[in-house]
Amino acid sequence: MSISRIAPHSGALRRAVFTTLAAAALAASGVAGAQTKTLYIGMNGGTFEKAYTQYVFPAFEKANNVKVVVVPGTSSDILAKAQANKDKPQMHVMFLDDGIMARAIGMGLCEKQRPSAALNEIYPAARFKGDMASGVSLGMTGLAYNAKMFKEKGWAPPTSWMDLADPKYKGKVVFQSASASSFGLHGFLMFNRIQGGNEKNVEPGFKAWPTTIGPNVLEYIPSSAKISEMVQTNEAAVFPLTPTIVAAMKTKGIPVEYANPKEGSVVLIVGQCVIANNSEPELAQKLTEFLLSPLAQANVLQYGSQIPTNPKAPVVGEGVAQVAAINGYMKTAITVDWESINANRPAWNARWNKTIER
């Protein structure tokens, strides 16, 4: 997998990209109505939200005489909101991690995305079955580590998911809850595979966890929000995370690095779907088309470290190295069986909460 690149030049190139982005949105908009409408989009907050609200949504808003308002939350939060308001949706579009998106589609919460040039351009892996959703960013869950602590201790970077069981990390592993986080679930499933299991059989993982990784875990956290703080206080040594989040943390001066496990990372696609029966279906479809466009994705890469799913997205500056790294990780990346996972996850969640996080 490779993504076209534009080598970094001057600020003039970036300005040209932004100008073209606005023009593209305007060209696709048709005739805007006189009254400003509002679209609500559920997505993760923080750097992710900022990249969209500052560098992507404004061009769409101007071209379509609409205001895009973010409803922030984790994928689980957004799914719960959509489900609670299924009969009268309060949101128009939602971003969810791929596994949770598969659940949303199964629950009838998504509307089929209409054909478009941008939809045809994205990687096949980013097109959900039946085009009920589409991927807006490409990533994977691997391992990240506290670079400052590792340097002080003289430790080599981790190379395997099984490094989480190394006794030298006792009390220094931070693990996201497998019942609440895709990162935690991915980490557990890779451990389970190493133990001889698969997505249809997690018995090996549950059986081995308490005597391997379990004793090393300082804390099970519901999301990755606390990791930055725990790295800075030197509580956390190693933890499941994505290279995009690592890149975003590094820009804030947090001493973290990404390590791609030899057994492979787990493909993680952030998907978008038009919420079924929403009050503005036409505008919602336009927004999802726009967010797959090359230049919209280029801006999210540059300002949010999100890897494009559209290979035509121009790549500039630090994005060149980021995309090259992701392409390398994808060579050994694992795609998990979400159909089996979602069929059994309620039972897994109950067992995890009772036996692992008790």
Tab-separated table of C-alpha atoms in Angstrom:
chain	number	residue	atom	x	y	z
A	1	MET	CA	0.000	0.000	0.000
A	2	SER	CA	1.414	3.387	-0.905
A	3	ILE	CA	0.125	6.930	-0.868
A	4	SER	CA	1.099	9.622	-3.358
A	5	ARG	CA	3.444	12.203	-1.946
A	6	ILE	CA	4.138	15.864	-2.513
A	7	ALA	CA	7.482	16.851	-1.060
A	8	PRO	CA	7.438	19.767	1.414
A	9	HIS	CA	8.163	23.142	-0.143
A	10	SER	CA	6.968	26.512	1.062
A	11	GLY	CA	3.959	27.983	2.810
A	12	ALA	CA	2.683	28.875	-0.648
A	13	LEU	CA	1.956	25.209	-1.332
A	14	ARG	CA	-0.071	24.872	1.835
A	15	ARG	CA	-2.035	28.028	1.056
A	16	ALA	CA	-2.731	26.680	-2.415
A	17	VAL	CA	-3.981	23.417	-0.926
A	18	PHE	CA	-6.336	25.271	1.417
A	19	THR	CA	-7.633	27.499	-1.378
A	20	THR	CA	-8.253	24.465	-3.574
A	21	LEU	CA	-10.025	22.722	-0.690
A	22	ALA	CA	-12.480	25.591	-0.375
A	23	ALA	CA	-12.996	25.718	-4.119
A	24	ALA	CA	-13.643	21.973	-4.247
A	25	ALA	CA	-16.233	22.246	-1.517
A	26	LEU	CA	-17.921	25.132	-3.311
A	27	ALA	CA	-17.970	23.305	-6.634
A	28	ALA	CA	-19.615	20.287	-5.034
A	29	SER	CA	-22.118	22.247	-3.022
A	30	GLY	CA	-24.664	23.305	-5.609
A	31	VAL	CA	-26.816	26.305	-4.700
A	32	ALA	CA	-26.761	27.015	-0.979
A	33	GLY	CA	-29.994	27.999	0.714
A	34	ALA	CA	-30.432	31.336	2.419
A	35	GLN	CA	-31.036	29.882	5.866
A	36	THR	CA	-28.050	28.448	7.720
A	37	LYS	CA	-28.633	24.880	8.841
A	38	THR	CA	-26.730	22.891	11.458
A	39	LEU	CA	-25.225	19.432	11.115
A	40	TYR	CA	-24.199	17.552	14.253
A	41	ILE	CA	-21.335	15.086	13.948
A	42	GLY	CA	-20.258	12.702	16.692
A	43	MET	CA	-16.500	12.122	16.947
A	44	ASN	CA	-13.552	11.933	19.309
A	45	GLY	CA	-12.531	15.226	20.857
A	46	GLY	CA	-9.071	16.691	21.420
A	47	THR	CA	-6.587	16.964	18.555
A	48	PHE	CA	-8.884	14.970	16.276
A	49	GLU	CA	-11.785	17.400	16.746
A	50	LYS	CA	-9.528	20.446	16.456
A	51	ALA	CA	-8.116	19.327	13.104
A	52	TYR	CA	-11.597	19.012	11.621
A	53	THR	CA	-13.158	22.105	13.171
A	54	GLN	CA	-10.272	24.402	12.255
A	55	TYR	CA	-8.980	23.031	8.966
A	56	VAL	CA	-11.709	20.987	7.260
A	57	PHE	CA	-15.245	21.943	8.253
A	58	PRO	CA	-14.931	25.707	7.517
A	59	ALA	CA	-14.631	25.169	3.749
A	60	PHE	CA	-17.675	22.873	3.739
A	61	GLU	CA	-19.633	25.279	5.950
A	62	LYS	CA	-18.941	28.232	3.676
A	63	ALA	CA	-19.776	26.340	0.493
A	64	ASN	CA	-23.034	24.904	1.827
A	65	ASN	CA	-24.247	27.667	4.169
A	66	VAL	CA	-24.225	25.232	7.064
A	67	LYS	CA	-22.702	25.016	10.539
A	68	VAL	CA	-21.036	21.742	11.555
A	69	VAL	CA	-21.106	21.155	15.312
A	70	VAL	CA	-19.080	18.379	16.933
A	71	VAL	CA	-20.639	16.148	19.581
A	72	PRO	CA	-17.456	14.862	21.281
A	73	GLY	CA	-17.068	11.434	22.843
A	74	THR	CA	-15.529	7.998	22.492
A	75	SER	CA	-16.902	5.605	19.889
A	76	SER	CA	-18.900	3.859	22.620
A	77	ASP	CA	-20.325	7.192	23.809
A	78	ILE	CA	-21.361	8.223	20.307
A	79	LEU	CA	-22.926	4.841	19.574
A	80	ALA	CA	-24.922	5.009	22.814
A	81	LYS	CA	-26.231	8.483	21.890
A	82	ALA	CA	-27.213	7.326	18.410
A	83	GLN	CA	-28.966	4.251	19.762
A	84	ALA	CA	-30.832	6.229	22.415
A	85	ASN	CA	-32.188	8.600	19.747
A	86	LYS	CA	-32.692	6.067	16.977
A	87	ASP	CA	-36.286	7.103	16.277
A	88	LYS	CA	-35.449	10.813	16.177
A	89	PRO	CA	-31.701	11.230	15.602
A	90	GLN	CA	-30.002	14.218	17.213
A	91	MET	CA	-26.852	13.739	15.082
A	92	HIS	CA	-26.458	13.556	11.315
A	93	VAL	CA	-23.073	11.858	10.884
A	94	MET	CA	-20.929	9.859	13.302
A	95	PHE	CA	-17.314	8.704	13.423
A	96	LEU	CA	-16.720	5.312	15.075
A	97	ASP	CA	-13.855	2.855	15.320
A	98	ASP	CA	-14.360	0.053	12.811
A	99	GLY	CA	-15.534	-2.608	15.260
A	100	ILE	CA	-18.101	-0.316	16.825
A	101	MET	CA	-19.127	0.884	13.378
A	102	ALA	CA	-19.874	-2.730	12.437
A	103	ARG	CA	-22.171	-2.896	15.460
A	104	ALA	CA	-23.882	0.374	14.485
A	105	ILE	CA	-24.542	-0.931	10.985
A	106	GLY	CA	-25.954	-4.154	12.406
A	107	MET	CA	-28.269	-2.116	14.638
A	108	GLY	CA	-29.683	-0.252	11.624
A	109	LEU	CA	-28.225	3.096	12.695
A	110	CYS	CA	-26.486	3.876	9.394
A	111	GLU	CA	-27.775	4.905	5.988
A	112	LYS	CA	-26.079	3.653	2.810
A	113	GLN	CA	-23.642	6.188	1.418
A	114	ARG	CA	-24.431	7.220	-2.091
A	115	PRO	CA	-21.947	6.670	-4.937
A	116	SER	CA	-19.316	9.361	-5.397
A	117	ALA	CA	-15.889	9.841	-6.960
A	118	ALA	CA	-14.256	10.130	-3.542
A	119	LEU	CA	-15.882	6.910	-2.306
A	120	ASN	CA	-14.489	5.113	-5.342
A	121	GLU	CA	-11.010	6.485	-4.654
A	122	ILE	CA	-10.528	5.223	-1.105
A	123	TYR	CA	-8.770	1.955	-0.312
A	124	PRO	CA	-11.039	-1.113	-0.607
A	125	ALA	CA	-10.316	-1.955	3.048
A	126	ALA	CA	-11.848	1.391	4.004
A	127	ARG	CA	-15.196	0.632	2.340
A	128	PHE	CA	-17.520	-1.085	4.773
A	129	LYS	CA	-19.815	-3.831	3.494
A	130	GLY	CA	-22.587	-2.450	1.314
A	131	ASP	CA	-21.077	1.075	1.581
A	132	MET	CA	-22.997	1.559	4.814
A	133	ALA	CA	-19.930	3.422	6.106
A	134	SER	CA	-16.532	4.554	4.853
A	135	GLY	CA	-13.136	4.945	6.453
A	136	VAL	CA	-11.831	8.472	7.019
A	137	SER	CA	-8.485	7.494	8.522
A	138	LEU	CA	-6.239	4.457	8.474
A	139	GLY	CA	-4.291	3.238	11.454
A	140	MET	CA	-3.377	0.331	13.638
A	141	THR	CA	-2.978	-0.608	17.286
A	142	GLY	CA	0.518	-1.622	18.330
A	143	LEU	CA	2.655	-0.823	21.339
A	144	ALA	CA	3.869	2.531	22.595
A	145	TYR	CA	6.377	3.172	25.331
A	146	ASN	CA	7.709	5.861	27.647
A	147	ALA	CA	10.917	6.863	25.857
A	148	LYS	CA	12.255	8.802	28.857
A	149	MET	CA	11.808	5.874	31.235
A	150	PHE	CA	13.251	3.391	28.739
A	151	LYS	CA	16.327	5.567	28.279
A	152	GLU	CA	16.811	5.956	32.027
A	153	LYS	CA	16.451	2.210	32.597
A	154	GLY	CA	18.568	1.245	29.597
A	155	TRP	CA	15.710	-0.832	28.168
A	156	ALA	CA	15.491	-1.723	24.481
A	157	PRO	CA	12.179	-0.837	22.777
A	158	PRO	CA	9.512	-3.577	22.930
A	159	THR	CA	9.299	-5.862	19.901
A	160	SER	CA	6.442	-8.240	20.779
A	161	TRP	CA	2.994	-8.222	22.341
A	162	MET	CA	4.440	-10.714	24.823
A	163	ASP	CA	6.832	-8.042	26.097
A	164	LEU	CA	3.856	-6.837	28.148
A	165	ALA	CA	4.466	-9.932	30.293
A	166	ASP	CA	8.160	-9.167	30.892
A	167	PRO	CA	8.729	-9.070	34.692
A	168	LYS	CA	10.782	-5.881	34.409
A	169	TYR	CA	7.563	-4.019	33.574
A	170	LYS	CA	5.794	-5.158	36.742
A	171	GLY	CA	3.497	-2.340	37.874
A	172	LYS	CA	4.381	-0.299	34.776
A	173	VAL	CA	1.988	-1.658	32.125
A	174	VAL	CA	-1.105	0.444	31.484
A	175	PHE	CA	-3.810	-1.404	29.574
A	176	GLN	CA	-7.064	-0.056	28.170
A	177	SER	CA	-10.146	-2.006	29.175
A	178	ALA	CA	-10.935	-4.661	26.563
A	179	SER	CA	-14.617	-4.181	27.369
A	180	ALA	CA	-14.557	-0.430	26.670
A	181	SER	CA	-11.677	0.291	24.289
A	182	SER	CA	-10.743	-0.924	20.816
A	183	PHE	CA	-7.063	-0.568	21.801
A	184	GLY	CA	-7.525	-2.835	24.815
A	185	LEU	CA	-9.560	-5.338	22.826
A	186	HIS	CA	-6.928	-5.391	20.070
A	187	GLY	CA	-4.155	-5.992	22.583
A	188	PHE	CA	-6.055	-8.821	24.246
A	189	LEU	CA	-6.936	-10.464	20.928
A	190	MET	CA	-3.313	-10.418	19.769
A	191	PHE	CA	-2.254	-11.961	23.094
A	192	ASN	CA	-5.006	-14.546	22.657
A	193	ARG	CA	-3.722	-15.394	19.163
A	194	ILE	CA	-0.199	-15.887	20.516
A	195	GLN	CA	-1.659	-18.275	23.103
A	196	GLY	CA	-3.273	-20.313	20.331
A	197	GLY	CA	-6.727	-18.745	20.177
A	198	ASN	CA	-8.654	-16.731	17.600
A	199	GLU	CA	-11.711	-14.485	17.462
A	200	LYS	CA	-13.974	-17.538	17.752
A	201	ASN	CA	-12.054	-18.912	20.750
A	202	VAL	CA	-10.739	-16.568	23.448
A	203	GLU	CA	-10.336	-19.244	26.119
A	204	PRO	CA	-6.519	-19.358	25.739
A	205	GLY	CA	-6.241	-15.619	26.307
A	206	PHE	CA	-8.486	-15.506	29.352
A	207	LYS	CA	-6.744	-18.541	30.836
A	208	ALA	CA	-3.180	-17.223	30.415
A	209	TRP	CA	-3.709	-13.536	31.213
A	210	PRO	CA	-3.710	-13.766	35.050
A	211	THR	CA	-0.252	-15.358	35.154
A	212	THR	CA	1.426	-13.423	32.320
A	213	ILE	CA	0.443	-9.827	31.532
A	214	GLY	CA	-2.024	-9.435	34.405
A	215	PRO	CA	0.571	-9.132	37.219
A	216	ASN	CA	2.354	-6.333	35.344
A	217	VAL	CA	-0.696	-4.107	34.898
A	218	LEU	CA	-0.711	-0.986	37.043
A	219	GLU	CA	-4.174	0.106	35.953
A	220	TYR	CA	-6.909	-0.766	33.471
A	221	ILE	CA	-8.228	2.464	31.983
A	222	PRO	CA	-11.455	2.983	30.000
A	223	SER	CA	-9.787	5.084	27.296
A	224	SER	CA	-6.375	6.479	26.397
A	225	ALA	CA	-7.059	9.925	27.853
A	226	LYS	CA	-4.961	9.291	30.990
A	227	ILE	CA	-1.901	7.943	29.218
A	228	SER	CA	-0.297	11.334	28.553
A	229	GLU	CA	-0.454	12.188	32.249
A	230	MET	CA	0.761	8.745	33.317
A	231	VAL	CA	3.768	8.994	31.005
A	232	GLN	CA	4.678	12.424	32.333
A	233	THR	CA	4.439	11.210	35.933
A	234	ASN	CA	6.548	8.151	34.994
A	235	GLU	CA	3.820	5.722	36.053
A	236	ALA	CA	3.366	4.136	32.611
A	237	ALA	CA	6.139	2.319	30.772
A	238	VAL	CA	4.339	0.493	27.949
A	239	PHE	CA	0.778	0.372	26.627
A	240	PRO	CA	-1.283	-0.379	23.478
A	241	LEU	CA	-1.629	2.692	21.257
A	242	THR	CA	-1.674	3.851	17.642
A	243	PRO	CA	1.179	5.552	15.780
A	244	THR	CA	-1.099	8.501	15.001
A	245	ILE	CA	-1.826	9.159	18.682
A	246	VAL	CA	1.871	8.745	19.451
A	247	ALA	CA	2.693	11.347	16.798
A	248	ALA	CA	0.128	13.746	18.249
A	249	MET	CA	1.486	13.247	21.785
A	250	LYS	CA	5.050	13.884	20.621
A	251	THR	CA	4.053	17.245	19.176
A	252	LYS	CA	3.041	18.208	22.717
A	253	GLY	CA	6.453	17.228	24.065
A	254	ILE	CA	5.347	13.965	25.670
A	255	PRO	CA	8.222	11.426	25.510
A	256	VAL	CA	6.592	8.489	23.746
A	257	GLU	CA	7.572	6.284	20.817
A	258	TYR	CA	5.698	3.683	18.794
A	259	ALA	CA	6.876	0.066	18.438
A	260	ASN	CA	5.387	-2.247	15.821
A	261	PRO	CA	5.096	-5.772	17.320
A	262	LYS	CA	6.712	-8.572	15.318
A	263	GLU	CA	3.402	-10.506	15.408
A	264	GLY	CA	1.737	-7.548	13.694
A	265	SER	CA	-0.348	-4.593	14.729
A	266	VAL	CA	-4.150	-4.607	14.389
A	267	VAL	CA	-5.744	-2.578	11.602
A	268	LEU	CA	-7.883	0.215	13.019
A	269	ILE	CA	-10.035	2.274	10.682
A	270	VAL	CA	-12.034	5.247	11.882
A	271	GLY	CA	-15.246	5.080	9.889
A	272	GLN	CA	-17.997	7.591	9.195
A	273	CYS	CA	-21.619	6.911	8.516
A	274	VAL	CA	-24.677	8.969	7.692
A	275	ILE	CA	-27.115	8.353	10.530
A	276	ALA	CA	-30.344	6.745	9.334
A	277	ASN	CA	-33.486	8.876	9.385
A	278	ASN	CA	-31.596	12.088	10.206
A	279	SER	CA	-33.230	15.441	9.518
A	280	GLU	CA	-30.770	16.549	6.792
A	281	PRO	CA	-29.964	13.472	4.669
A	282	GLU	CA	-28.796	15.426	1.615
A	283	LEU	CA	-26.373	17.634	3.534
A	284	ALA	CA	-25.171	14.683	5.591
A	285	GLN	CA	-24.363	12.756	2.404
A	286	LYS	CA	-22.514	15.786	1.021
A	287	LEU	CA	-20.465	16.057	4.198
A	288	THR	CA	-19.381	12.411	4.115
A	289	GLU	CA	-18.387	12.773	0.450
A	290	PHE	CA	-16.401	15.908	1.237
A	291	LEU	CA	-14.562	14.263	4.141
A	292	LEU	CA	-13.233	11.577	1.773
A	293	SER	CA	-11.896	14.140	-0.710
A	294	PRO	CA	-8.105	14.214	-1.160
A	295	LEU	CA	-7.593	17.718	0.137
A	296	ALA	CA	-9.881	17.365	3.157
A	297	GLN	CA	-7.898	14.280	4.121
A	298	ALA	CA	-4.606	16.065	3.464
A	299	ASN	CA	-5.528	18.731	6.008
A	300	VAL	CA	-6.490	16.164	8.657
A	301	LEU	CA	-3.143	14.460	8.115
A	302	GLN	CA	-1.219	17.696	8.446
A	303	TYR	CA	-3.065	19.035	11.481
A	304	GLY	CA	-4.400	15.885	13.140
A	305	SER	CA	-1.848	13.199	12.212
A	306	GLN	CA	-4.656	11.079	10.700
A	307	ILE	CA	-3.497	8.839	7.849
A	308	PRO	CA	-5.635	9.269	4.699
A	309	THR	CA	-7.751	6.466	3.297
A	310	ASN	CA	-7.780	8.248	-0.059
A	311	PRO	CA	-4.481	7.521	-1.852
A	312	LYS	CA	-4.861	10.733	-3.860
A	313	ALA	CA	-4.470	12.874	-0.743
A	314	PRO	CA	-1.393	15.114	-1.172
A	315	VAL	CA	1.183	14.577	1.552
A	316	VAL	CA	3.440	17.403	2.719
A	317	GLY	CA	5.950	18.087	5.482
A	318	GLU	CA	6.065	15.615	8.360
A	319	GLY	CA	3.179	13.706	6.810
A	320	VAL	CA	5.578	12.154	4.290
A	321	ALA	CA	7.414	10.257	7.044
A	322	GLN	CA	4.185	9.371	8.864
A	323	VAL	CA	2.599	7.878	5.765
A	324	ALA	CA	5.776	5.987	4.886
A	325	ALA	CA	5.863	4.478	8.384
A	326	ILE	CA	2.202	3.413	8.222
A	327	ASN	CA	2.781	1.797	4.835
A	328	GLY	CA	5.559	-0.239	6.420
A	329	TYR	CA	3.427	-1.293	9.398
A	330	MET	CA	0.599	-2.335	7.092
A	331	LYS	CA	2.776	-5.068	5.577
A	332	THR	CA	2.338	-7.177	8.720
A	333	ALA	CA	-0.907	-5.712	10.065
A	334	ILE	CA	-3.711	-8.037	11.150
A	335	THR	CA	-7.410	-7.588	10.369
A	336	VAL	CA	-9.582	-9.125	13.067
A	337	ASP	CA	-12.899	-10.913	12.556
A	338	TRP	CA	-15.425	-8.297	13.682
A	339	GLU	CA	-18.419	-10.471	12.839
A	340	SER	CA	-17.301	-13.095	15.361
A	341	ILE	CA	-16.191	-10.438	17.850
A	342	ASN	CA	-19.482	-8.578	17.864
A	343	ALA	CA	-21.460	-11.813	18.130
A	344	ASN	CA	-19.602	-12.753	21.317
A	345	ARG	CA	-18.443	-9.462	22.780
A	346	PRO	CA	-21.174	-9.007	25.429
A	347	ALA	CA	-20.117	-12.306	27.012
A	348	TRP	CA	-16.435	-11.386	26.696
A	349	ASN	CA	-17.061	-7.989	28.277
A	350	ALA	CA	-18.829	-9.552	31.257
A	351	ARG	CA	-16.054	-12.086	31.708
A	352	TRP	CA	-13.312	-9.449	31.364
A	353	ASN	CA	-14.950	-7.166	33.933
A	354	LYS	CA	-15.504	-10.039	36.342
A	355	THR	CA	-12.208	-11.910	36.055
A	356	ILE	CA	-9.614	-9.385	34.791
A	357	GLU	CA	-10.654	-5.958	36.087
A	358	ARG	CA	-12.315	-7.211	39.250
